[in-house]
PDB file of C-alpha atoms and ligand atoms in Angstrom:
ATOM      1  CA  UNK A  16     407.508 102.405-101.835  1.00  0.00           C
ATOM      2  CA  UNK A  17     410.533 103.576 -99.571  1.00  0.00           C
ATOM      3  CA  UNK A  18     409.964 103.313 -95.608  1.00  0.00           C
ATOM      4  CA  UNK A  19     411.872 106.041 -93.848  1.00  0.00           C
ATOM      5  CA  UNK A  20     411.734 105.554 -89.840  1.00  0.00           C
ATOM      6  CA  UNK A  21     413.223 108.780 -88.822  1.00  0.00           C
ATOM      7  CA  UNK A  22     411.412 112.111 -88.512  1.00  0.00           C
ATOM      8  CA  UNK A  23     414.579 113.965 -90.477  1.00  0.00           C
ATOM      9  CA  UNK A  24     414.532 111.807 -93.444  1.00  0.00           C
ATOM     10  CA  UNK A  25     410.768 112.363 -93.651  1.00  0.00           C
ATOM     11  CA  UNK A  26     411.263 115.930 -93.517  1.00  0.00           C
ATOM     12  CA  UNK A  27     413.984 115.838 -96.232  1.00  0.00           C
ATOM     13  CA  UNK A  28     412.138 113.714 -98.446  1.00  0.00           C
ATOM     14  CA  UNK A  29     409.128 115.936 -98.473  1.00  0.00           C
ATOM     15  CA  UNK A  30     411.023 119.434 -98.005  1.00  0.00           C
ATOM     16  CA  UNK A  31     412.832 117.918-101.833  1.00  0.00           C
ATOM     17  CA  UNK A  32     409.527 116.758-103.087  1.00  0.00           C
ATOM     18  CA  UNK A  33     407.805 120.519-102.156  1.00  0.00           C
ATOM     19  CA  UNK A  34     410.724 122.060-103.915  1.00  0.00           C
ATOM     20  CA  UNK A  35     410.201 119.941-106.865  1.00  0.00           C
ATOM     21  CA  UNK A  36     406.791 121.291-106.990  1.00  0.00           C
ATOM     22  CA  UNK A  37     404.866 118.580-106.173  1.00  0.00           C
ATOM     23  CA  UNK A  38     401.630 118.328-104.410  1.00  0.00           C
ATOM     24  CA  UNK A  39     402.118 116.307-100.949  1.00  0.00           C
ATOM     25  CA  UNK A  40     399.417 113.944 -99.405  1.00  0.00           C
ATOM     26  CA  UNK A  41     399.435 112.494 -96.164  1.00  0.00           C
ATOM     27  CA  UNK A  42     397.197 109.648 -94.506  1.00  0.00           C
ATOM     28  CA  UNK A  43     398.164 108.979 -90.727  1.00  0.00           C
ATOM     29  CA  UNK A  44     397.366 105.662 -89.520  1.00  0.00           C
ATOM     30  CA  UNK A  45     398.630 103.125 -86.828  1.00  0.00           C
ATOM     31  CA  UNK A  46     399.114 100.733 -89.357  1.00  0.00           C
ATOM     32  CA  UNK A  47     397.842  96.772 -89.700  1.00  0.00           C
ATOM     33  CA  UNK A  48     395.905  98.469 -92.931  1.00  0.00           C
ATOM     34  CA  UNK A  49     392.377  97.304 -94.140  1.00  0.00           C
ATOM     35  CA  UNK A  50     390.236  98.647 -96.930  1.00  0.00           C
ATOM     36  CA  UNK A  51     388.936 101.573 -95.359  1.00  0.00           C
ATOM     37  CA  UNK A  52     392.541 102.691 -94.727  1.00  0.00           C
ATOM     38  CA  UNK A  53     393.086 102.063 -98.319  1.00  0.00           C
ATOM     39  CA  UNK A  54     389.926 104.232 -99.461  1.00  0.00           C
ATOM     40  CA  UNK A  55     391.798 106.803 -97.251  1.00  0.00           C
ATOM     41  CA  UNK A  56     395.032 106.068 -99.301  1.00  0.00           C
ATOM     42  CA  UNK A  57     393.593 106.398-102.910  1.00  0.00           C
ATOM     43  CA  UNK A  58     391.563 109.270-102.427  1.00  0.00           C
ATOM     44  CA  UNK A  59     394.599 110.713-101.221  1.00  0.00           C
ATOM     45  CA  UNK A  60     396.728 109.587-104.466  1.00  0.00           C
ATOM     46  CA  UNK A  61     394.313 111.198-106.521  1.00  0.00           C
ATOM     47  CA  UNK A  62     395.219 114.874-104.955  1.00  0.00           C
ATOM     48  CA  UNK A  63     398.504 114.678-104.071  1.00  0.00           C
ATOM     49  CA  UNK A  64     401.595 113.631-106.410  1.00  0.00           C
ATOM     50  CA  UNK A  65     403.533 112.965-103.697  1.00  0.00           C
ATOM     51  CA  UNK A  66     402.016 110.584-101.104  1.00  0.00           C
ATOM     52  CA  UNK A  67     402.964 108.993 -97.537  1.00  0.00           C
ATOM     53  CA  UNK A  68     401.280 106.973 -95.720  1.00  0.00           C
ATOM     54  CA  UNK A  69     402.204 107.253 -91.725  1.00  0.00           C
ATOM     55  CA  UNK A  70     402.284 103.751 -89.406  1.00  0.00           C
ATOM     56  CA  UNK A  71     402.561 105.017 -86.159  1.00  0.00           C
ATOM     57  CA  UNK A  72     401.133 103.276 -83.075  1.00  0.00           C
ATOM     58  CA  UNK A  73     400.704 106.757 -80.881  1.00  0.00           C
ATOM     59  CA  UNK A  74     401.562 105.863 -77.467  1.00  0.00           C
ATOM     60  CA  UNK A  75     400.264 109.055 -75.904  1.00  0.00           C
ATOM     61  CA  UNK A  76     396.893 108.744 -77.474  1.00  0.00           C
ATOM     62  CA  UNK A  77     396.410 105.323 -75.323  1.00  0.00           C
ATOM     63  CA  UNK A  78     395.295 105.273 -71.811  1.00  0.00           C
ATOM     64  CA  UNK A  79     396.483 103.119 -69.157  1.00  0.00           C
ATOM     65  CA  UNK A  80     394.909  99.552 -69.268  1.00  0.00           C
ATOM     66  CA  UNK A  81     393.925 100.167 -73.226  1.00  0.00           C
ATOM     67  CA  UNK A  82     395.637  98.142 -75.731  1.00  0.00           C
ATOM     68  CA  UNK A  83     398.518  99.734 -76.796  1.00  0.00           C
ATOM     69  CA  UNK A  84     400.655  96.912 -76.278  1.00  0.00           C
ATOM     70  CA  UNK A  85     398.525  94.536 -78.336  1.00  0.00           C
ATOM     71  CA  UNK A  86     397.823  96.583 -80.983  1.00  0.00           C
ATOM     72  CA  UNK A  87     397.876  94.655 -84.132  1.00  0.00           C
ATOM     73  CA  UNK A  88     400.946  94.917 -86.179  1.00  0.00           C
ATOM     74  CA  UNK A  89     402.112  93.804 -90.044  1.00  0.00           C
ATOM     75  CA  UNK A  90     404.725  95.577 -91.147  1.00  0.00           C
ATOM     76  CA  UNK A  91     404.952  93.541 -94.145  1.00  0.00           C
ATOM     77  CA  UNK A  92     401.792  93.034 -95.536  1.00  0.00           C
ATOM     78  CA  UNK A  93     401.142  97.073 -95.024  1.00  0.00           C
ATOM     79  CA  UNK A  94     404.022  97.557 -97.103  1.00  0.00           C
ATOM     80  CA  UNK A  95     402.725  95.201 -99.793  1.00  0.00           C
ATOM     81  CA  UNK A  96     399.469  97.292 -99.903  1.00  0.00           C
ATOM     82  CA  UNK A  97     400.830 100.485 -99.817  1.00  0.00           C
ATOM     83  CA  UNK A  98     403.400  99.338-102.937  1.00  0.00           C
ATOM     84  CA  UNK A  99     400.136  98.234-104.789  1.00  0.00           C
ATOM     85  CA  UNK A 100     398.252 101.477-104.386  1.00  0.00           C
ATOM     86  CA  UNK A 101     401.864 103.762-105.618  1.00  0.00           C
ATOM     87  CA  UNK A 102     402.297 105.366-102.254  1.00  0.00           C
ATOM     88  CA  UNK A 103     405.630 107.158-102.123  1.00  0.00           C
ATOM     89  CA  UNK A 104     406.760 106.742 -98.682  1.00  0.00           C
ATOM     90  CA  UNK A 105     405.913 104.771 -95.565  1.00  0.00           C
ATOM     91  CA  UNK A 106     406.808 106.894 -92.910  1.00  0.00           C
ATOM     92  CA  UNK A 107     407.123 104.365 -89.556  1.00  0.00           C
ATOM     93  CA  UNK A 108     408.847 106.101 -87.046  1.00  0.00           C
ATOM     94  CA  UNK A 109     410.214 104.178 -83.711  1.00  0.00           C
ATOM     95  CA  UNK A 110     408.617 105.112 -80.452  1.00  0.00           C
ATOM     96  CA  UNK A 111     411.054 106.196 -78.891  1.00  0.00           C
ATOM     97  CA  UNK A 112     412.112 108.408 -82.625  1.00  0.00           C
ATOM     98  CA  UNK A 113     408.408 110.669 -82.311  1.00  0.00           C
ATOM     99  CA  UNK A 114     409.101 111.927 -78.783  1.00  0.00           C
ATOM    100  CA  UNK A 115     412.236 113.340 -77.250  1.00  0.00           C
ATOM    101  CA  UNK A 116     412.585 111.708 -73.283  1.00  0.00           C
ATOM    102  CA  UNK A 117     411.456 114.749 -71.851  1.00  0.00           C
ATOM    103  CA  UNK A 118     409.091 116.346 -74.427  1.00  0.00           C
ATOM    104  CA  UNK A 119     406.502 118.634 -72.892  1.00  0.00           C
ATOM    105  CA  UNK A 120     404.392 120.298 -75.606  1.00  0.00           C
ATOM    106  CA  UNK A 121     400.835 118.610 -76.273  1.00  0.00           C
ATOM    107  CA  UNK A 122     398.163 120.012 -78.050  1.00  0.00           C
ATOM    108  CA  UNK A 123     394.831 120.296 -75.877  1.00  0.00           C
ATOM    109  CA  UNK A 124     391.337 120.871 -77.832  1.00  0.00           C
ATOM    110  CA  UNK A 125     388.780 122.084 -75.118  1.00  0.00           C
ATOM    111  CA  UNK A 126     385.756 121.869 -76.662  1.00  0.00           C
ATOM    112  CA  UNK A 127     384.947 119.529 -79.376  1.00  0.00           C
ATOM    113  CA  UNK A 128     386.816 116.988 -77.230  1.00  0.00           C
ATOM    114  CA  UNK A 129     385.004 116.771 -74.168  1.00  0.00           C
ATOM    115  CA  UNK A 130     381.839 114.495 -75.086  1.00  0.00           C
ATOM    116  CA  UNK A 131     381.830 111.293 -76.725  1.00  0.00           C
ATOM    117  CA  UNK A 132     385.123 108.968 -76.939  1.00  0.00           C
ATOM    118  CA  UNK A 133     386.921 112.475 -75.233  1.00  0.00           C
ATOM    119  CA  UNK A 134     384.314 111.232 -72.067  1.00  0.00           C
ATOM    120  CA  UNK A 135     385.225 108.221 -72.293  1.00  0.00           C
ATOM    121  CA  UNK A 136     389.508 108.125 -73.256  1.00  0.00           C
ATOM    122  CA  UNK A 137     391.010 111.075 -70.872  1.00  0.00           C
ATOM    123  CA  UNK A 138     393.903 112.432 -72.853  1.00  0.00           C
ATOM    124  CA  UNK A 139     392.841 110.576 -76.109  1.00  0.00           C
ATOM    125  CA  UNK A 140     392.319 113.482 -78.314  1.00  0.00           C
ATOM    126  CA  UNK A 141     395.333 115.418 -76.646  1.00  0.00           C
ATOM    127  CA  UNK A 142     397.447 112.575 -77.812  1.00  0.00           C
ATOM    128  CA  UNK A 143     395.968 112.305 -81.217  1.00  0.00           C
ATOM    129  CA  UNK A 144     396.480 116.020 -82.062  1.00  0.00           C
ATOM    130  CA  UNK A 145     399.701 116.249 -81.001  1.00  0.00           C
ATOM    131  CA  UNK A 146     401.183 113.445 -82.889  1.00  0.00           C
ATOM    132  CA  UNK A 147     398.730 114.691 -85.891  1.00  0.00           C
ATOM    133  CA  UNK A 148     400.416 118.218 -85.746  1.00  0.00           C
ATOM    134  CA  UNK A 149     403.708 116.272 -85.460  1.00  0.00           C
ATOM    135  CA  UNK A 150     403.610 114.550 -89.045  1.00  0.00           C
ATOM    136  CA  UNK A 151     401.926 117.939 -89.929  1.00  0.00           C
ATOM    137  CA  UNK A 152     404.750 119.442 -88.803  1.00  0.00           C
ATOM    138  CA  UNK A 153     407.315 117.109 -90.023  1.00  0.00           C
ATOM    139  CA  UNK A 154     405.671 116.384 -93.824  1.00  0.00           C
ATOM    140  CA  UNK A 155     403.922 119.957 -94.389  1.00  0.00           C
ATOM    141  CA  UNK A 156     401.424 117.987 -96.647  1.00  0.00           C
ATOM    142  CA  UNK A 157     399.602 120.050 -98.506  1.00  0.00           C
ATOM    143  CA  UNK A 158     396.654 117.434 -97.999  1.00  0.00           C
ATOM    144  CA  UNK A 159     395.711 115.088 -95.223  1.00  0.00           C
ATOM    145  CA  UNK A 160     392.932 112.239 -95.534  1.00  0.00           C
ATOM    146  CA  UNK A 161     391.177 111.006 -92.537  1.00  0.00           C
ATOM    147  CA  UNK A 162     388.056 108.395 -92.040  1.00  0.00           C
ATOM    148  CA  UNK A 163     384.604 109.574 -91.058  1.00  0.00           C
ATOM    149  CA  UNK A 164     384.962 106.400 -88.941  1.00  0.00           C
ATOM    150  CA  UNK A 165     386.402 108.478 -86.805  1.00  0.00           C
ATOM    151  CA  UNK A 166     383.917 111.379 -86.671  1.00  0.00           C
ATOM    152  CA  UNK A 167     385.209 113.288 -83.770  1.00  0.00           C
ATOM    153  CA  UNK A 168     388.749 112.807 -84.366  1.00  0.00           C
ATOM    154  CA  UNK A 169     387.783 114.805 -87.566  1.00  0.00           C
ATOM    155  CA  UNK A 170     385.708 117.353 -86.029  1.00  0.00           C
ATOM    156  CA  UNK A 171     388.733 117.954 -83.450  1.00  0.00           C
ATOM    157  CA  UNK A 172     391.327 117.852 -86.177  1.00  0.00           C
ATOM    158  CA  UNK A 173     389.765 120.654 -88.306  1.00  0.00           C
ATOM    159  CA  UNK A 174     389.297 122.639 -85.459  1.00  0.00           C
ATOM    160  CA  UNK A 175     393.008 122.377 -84.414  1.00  0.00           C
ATOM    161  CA  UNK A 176     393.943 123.581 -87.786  1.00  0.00           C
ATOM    162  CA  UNK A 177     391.611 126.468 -88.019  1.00  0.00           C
ATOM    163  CA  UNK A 178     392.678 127.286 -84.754  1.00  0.00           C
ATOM    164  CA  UNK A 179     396.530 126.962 -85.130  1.00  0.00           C
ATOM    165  CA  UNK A 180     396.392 128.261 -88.626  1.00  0.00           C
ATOM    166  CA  UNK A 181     397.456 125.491 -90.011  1.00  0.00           C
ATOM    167  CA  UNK A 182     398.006 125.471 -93.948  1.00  0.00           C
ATOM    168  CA  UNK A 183     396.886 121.863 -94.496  1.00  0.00           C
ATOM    169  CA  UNK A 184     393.581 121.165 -96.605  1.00  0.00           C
ATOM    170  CA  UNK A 185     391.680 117.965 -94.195  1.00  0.00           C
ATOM    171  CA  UNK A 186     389.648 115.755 -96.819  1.00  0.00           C
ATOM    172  CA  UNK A 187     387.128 113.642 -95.002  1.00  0.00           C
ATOM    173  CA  UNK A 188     386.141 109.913 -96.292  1.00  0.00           C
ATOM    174  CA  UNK A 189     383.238 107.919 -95.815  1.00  0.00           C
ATOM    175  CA  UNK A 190     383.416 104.770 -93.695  1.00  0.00           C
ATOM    176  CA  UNK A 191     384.098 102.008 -95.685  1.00  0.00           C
ATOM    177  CA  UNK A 192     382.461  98.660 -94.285  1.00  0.00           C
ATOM    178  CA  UNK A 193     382.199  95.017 -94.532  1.00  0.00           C
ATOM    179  CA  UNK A 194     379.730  93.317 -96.458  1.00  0.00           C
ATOM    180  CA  UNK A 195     377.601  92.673 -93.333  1.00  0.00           C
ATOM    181  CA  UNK A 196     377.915  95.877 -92.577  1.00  0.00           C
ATOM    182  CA  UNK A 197     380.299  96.364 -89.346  1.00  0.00           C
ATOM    183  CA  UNK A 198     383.027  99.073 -89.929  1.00  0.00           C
ATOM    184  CA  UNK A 199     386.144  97.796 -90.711  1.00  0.00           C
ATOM    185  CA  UNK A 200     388.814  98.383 -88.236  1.00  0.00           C
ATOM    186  CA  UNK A 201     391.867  97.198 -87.175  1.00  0.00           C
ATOM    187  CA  UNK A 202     390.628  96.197 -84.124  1.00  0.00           C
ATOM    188  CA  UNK A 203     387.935  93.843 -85.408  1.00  0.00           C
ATOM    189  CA  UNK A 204     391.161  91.748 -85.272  1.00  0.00           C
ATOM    190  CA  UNK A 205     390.606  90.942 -81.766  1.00  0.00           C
ATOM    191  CA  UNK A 206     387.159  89.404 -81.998  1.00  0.00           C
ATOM    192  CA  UNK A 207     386.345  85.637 -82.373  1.00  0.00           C
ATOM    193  CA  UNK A 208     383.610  84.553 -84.571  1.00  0.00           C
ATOM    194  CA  UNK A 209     380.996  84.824 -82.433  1.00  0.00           C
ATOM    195  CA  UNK A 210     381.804  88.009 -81.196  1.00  0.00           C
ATOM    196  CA  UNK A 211     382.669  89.287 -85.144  1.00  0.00           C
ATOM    197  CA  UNK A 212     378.372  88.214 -85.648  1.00  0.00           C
ATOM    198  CA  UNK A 213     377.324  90.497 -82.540  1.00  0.00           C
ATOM    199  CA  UNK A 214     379.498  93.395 -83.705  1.00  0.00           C
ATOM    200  CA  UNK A 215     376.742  93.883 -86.532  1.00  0.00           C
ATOM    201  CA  UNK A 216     374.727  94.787 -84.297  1.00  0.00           C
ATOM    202  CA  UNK A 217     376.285  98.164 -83.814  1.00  0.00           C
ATOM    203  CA  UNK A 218     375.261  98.624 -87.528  1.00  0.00           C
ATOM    204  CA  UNK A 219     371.659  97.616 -86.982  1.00  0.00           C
ATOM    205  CA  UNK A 220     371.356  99.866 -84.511  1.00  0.00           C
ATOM    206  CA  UNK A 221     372.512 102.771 -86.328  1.00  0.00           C
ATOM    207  CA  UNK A 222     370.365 101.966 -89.314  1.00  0.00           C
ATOM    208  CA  UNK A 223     367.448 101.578 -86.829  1.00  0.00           C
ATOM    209  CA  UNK A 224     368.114 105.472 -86.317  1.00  0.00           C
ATOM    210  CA  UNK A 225     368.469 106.184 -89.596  1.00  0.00           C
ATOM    211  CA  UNK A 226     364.948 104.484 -90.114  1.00  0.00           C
ATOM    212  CA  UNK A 227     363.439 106.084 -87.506  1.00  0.00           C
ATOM    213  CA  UNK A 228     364.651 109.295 -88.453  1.00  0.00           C
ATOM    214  CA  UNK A 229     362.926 108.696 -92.096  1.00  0.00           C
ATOM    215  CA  UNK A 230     359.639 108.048 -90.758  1.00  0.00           C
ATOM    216  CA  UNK A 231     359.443 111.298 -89.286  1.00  0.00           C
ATOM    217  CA  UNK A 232     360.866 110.171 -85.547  1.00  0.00           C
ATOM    218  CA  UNK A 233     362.902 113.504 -84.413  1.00  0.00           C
ATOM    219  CA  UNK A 234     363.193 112.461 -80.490  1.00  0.00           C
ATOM    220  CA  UNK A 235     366.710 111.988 -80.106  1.00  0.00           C
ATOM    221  CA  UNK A 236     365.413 110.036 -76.287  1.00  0.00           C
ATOM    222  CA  UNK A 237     363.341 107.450 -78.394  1.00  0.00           C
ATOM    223  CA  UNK A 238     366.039 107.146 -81.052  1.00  0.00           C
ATOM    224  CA  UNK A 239     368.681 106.582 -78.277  1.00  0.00           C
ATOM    225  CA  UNK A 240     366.209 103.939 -76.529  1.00  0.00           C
ATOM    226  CA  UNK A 241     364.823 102.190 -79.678  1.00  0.00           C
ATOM    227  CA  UNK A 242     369.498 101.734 -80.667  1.00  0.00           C
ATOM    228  CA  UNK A 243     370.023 100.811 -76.308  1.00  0.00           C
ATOM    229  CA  UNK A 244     367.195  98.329 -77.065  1.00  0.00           C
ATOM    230  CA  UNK A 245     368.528  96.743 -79.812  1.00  0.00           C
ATOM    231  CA  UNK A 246     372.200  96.937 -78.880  1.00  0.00           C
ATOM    232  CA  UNK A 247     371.010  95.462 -75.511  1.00  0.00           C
ATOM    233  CA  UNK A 248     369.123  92.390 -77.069  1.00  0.00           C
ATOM    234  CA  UNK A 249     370.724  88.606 -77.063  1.00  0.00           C
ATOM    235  CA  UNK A 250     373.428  86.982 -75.260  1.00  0.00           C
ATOM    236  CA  UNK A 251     375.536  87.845 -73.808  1.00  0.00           C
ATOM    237  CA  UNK A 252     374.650  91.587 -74.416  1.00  0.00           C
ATOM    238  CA  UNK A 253     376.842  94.615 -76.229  1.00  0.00           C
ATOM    239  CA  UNK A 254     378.268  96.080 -73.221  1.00  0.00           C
ATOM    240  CA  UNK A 255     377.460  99.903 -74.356  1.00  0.00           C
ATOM    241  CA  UNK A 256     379.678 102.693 -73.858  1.00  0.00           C
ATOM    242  CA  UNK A 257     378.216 104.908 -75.202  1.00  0.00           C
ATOM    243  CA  UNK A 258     374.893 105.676 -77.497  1.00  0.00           C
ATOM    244  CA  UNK A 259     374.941 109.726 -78.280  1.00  0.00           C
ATOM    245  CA  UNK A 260     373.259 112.354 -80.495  1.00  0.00           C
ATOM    246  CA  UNK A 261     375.390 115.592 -81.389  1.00  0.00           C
ATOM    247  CA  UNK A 262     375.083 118.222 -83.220  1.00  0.00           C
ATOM    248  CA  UNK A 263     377.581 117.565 -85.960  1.00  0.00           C
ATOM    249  CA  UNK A 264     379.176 120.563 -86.082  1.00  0.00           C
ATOM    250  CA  UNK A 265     379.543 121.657 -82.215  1.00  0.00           C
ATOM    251  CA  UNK A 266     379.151 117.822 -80.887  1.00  0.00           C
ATOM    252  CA  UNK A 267     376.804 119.270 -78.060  1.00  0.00           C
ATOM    253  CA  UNK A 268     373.597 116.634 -77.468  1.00  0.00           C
ATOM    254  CA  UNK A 269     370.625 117.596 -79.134  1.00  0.00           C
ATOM    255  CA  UNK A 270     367.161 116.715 -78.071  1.00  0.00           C
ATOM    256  CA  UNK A 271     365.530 116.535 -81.740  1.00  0.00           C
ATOM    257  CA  UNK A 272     367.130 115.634 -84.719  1.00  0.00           C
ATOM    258  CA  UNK A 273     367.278 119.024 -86.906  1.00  0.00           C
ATOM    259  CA  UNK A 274     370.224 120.147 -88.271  1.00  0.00           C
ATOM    260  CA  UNK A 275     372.908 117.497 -89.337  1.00  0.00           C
ATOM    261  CA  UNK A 276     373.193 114.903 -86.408  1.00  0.00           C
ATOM    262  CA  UNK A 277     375.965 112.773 -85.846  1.00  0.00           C
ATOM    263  CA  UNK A 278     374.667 109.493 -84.126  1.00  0.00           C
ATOM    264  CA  UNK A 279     377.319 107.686 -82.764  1.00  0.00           C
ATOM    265  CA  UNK A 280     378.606 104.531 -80.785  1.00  0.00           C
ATOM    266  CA  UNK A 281     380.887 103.244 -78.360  1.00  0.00           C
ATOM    267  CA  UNK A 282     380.680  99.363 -77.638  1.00  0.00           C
ATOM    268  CA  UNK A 283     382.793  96.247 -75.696  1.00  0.00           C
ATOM    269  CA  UNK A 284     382.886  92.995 -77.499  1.00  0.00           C
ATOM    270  CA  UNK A 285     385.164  90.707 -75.830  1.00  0.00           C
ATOM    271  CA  UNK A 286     388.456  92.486 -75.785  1.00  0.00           C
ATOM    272  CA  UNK A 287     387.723  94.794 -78.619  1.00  0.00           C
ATOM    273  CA  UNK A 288     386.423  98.678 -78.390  1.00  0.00           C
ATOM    274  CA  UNK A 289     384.556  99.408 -81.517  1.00  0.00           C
ATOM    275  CA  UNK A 290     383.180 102.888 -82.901  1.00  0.00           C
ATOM    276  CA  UNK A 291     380.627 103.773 -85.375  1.00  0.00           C
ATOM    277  CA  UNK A 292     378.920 106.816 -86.381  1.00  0.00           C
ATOM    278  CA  UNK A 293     376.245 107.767 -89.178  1.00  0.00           C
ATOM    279  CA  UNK A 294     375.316 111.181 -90.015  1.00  0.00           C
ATOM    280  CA  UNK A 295     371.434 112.336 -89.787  1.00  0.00           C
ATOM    281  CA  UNK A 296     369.546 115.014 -91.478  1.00  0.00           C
ATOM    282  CA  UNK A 297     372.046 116.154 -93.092  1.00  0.00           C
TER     283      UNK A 297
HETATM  284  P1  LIG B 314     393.662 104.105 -87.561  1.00  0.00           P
HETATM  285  O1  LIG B 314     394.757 103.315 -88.195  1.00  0.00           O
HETATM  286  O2  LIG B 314     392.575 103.278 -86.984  1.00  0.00           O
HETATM  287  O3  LIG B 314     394.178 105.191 -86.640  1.00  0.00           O
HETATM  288  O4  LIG B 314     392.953 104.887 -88.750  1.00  0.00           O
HETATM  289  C1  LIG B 314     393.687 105.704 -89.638  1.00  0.00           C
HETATM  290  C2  LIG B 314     392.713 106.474 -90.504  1.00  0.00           C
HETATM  291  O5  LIG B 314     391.899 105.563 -91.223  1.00  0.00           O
HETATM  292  C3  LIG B 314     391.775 107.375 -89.703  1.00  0.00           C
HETATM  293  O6  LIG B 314     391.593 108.597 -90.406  1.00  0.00           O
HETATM  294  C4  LIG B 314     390.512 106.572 -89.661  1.00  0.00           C
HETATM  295  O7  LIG B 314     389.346 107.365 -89.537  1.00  0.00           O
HETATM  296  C5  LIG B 314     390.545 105.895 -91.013  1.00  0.00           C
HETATM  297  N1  LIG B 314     389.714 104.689 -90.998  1.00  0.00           N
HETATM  298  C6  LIG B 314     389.798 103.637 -90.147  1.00  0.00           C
HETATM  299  N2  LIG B 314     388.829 102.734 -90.420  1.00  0.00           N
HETATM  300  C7  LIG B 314     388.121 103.228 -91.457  1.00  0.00           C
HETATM  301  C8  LIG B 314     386.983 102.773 -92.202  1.00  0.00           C
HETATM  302  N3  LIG B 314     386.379 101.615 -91.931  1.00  0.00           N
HETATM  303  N4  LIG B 314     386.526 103.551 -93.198  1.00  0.00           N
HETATM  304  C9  LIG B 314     387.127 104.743 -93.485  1.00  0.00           C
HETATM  305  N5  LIG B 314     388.200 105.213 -92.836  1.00  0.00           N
HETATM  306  C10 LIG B 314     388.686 104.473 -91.830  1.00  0.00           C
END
């Protein structure tokens, strides 16, 4: 695997590997991989022939007092995993290499963005699709893999290329999870034992909906209650964020559970933020 930190030798590397015909992937992270990254990384291998793998901790996608500056980091160990899986390129650009002094362009999604993590992260999702149409910009992959982890980072990303007529095909992955359970995530980094045992909880709760859901329960209020209940139960308690039900493809709350519903979560443990989603009646 090479590791190319500027945006121009990205752009030359992929501009020669277009010309040679070849198919380019891409799969933007922020890096301190884990299996679900990976998942990301070899679906991606088998549909592109030419495949990088972005580490990029996106300063503009954090808010102030978030953890930007103790996001986890290993360079090395990314490297090793991205060798093993026969990625071409790591493409780790410096911070200060992604954004001119005075840049002033952002992209801004007005819809899709406003509920959920948008609610909760001002400028999140303005941050995320900019840098996202960045490496778009800079790779022109052909494909781009993202998590379903990340539901409305998806949702918000395919609308930004629809909108911009972008000519990149998004492929969507399932959330890969420990064997407990709890999503993995580079943040789960941040939680001691004890806390790692009360992050399952966030599961629970969202197989609790999906159980209620298959008995026939379509009130979205007793779902939400039944997950609050359970997410609210021991001590010390999950501090919730948020507990939602969206339509899946607008993200607008529904009352009943009808068409596809994405039922997602947004929970404190210790220092960590953690977000998980399932999908219902779909
Ligand atoms: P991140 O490094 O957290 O920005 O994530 C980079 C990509 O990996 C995003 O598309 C995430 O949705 C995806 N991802 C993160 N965690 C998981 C997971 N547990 N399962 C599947 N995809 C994931």
């Amino acid at each position: 695997v090479k590791i190319l930190g500027l945006p121009g030798e990205m752009r030359a590397a992929a501009d020669k590997a277009r010309l040679e015909g070849l198919r380019i992937g891409l799969v933007p992270t922020m890096g301190f991989l884990h299996e679900g990254h990976l998942s990301l990384v070899r679906k991606a291998r088998t549909l592109s022939d030419f495949l990088v793998v972005s580490v990029f901790v996106n300063p503009v996608q954090f808010g102030p007092g978030e953890d930007l500056d103790s996001y986890p980091v290993d360079a090395q160990r990314d490297e090793e995993l991205c060798e093993r899986q026969g990625v071409d390129i790591i493409f780790s650009p410096g911070r200060d290499r992604m954004y001119a002094e005075n840049h002033s362009v952002c992209v801004d999604e007005e819809e899709l963005s406003s509920g959920l993590c948008g609610a909760h992260r001002p400028g999140h999702f303005r941050g995320v699709l900019t840098v996202v149409a960045k490496l778009f910009n800079i790779v022109q992959p052909h494909v781009a893999v993202f998590g379903q982890k990340d539901a409305q980072q998806v949702r918000v990303v395919q609308r930004m290329v629809r909108d911009l007529d972008m000519s990149v095909e998004i492929v969507v992955v399932p959330t890969v999870r420990e064997p407990d359970g709890v999503a993995m995530s580079s943040r789960n980094a941040y939680l001691s034992g004890e806390e790692r045992r009360r992050a399952r909880r966030v599961y629970e709760a969202l197989c609790l909906a999906e159980k209620l859901c298959r008995d026939g329960n379509r009130d979205t209020a007793l779902i939400k209650g039944e997950m609050t209940g359970l997410l609210a139960e021991g001590s010390p308690p999950i501090e919730i964020e948020y507990v939602e039900t969206v339509d899946y493809e607008t993200l607008k709350p529904v009352d009943r559970v009808e068409r596809p519903t994405l039922v997602a979560v947004a929970a404190r443990i210790g220092r960590a933020r953690l977000i998980d989603n399932i999908v219902l009646g779909g």
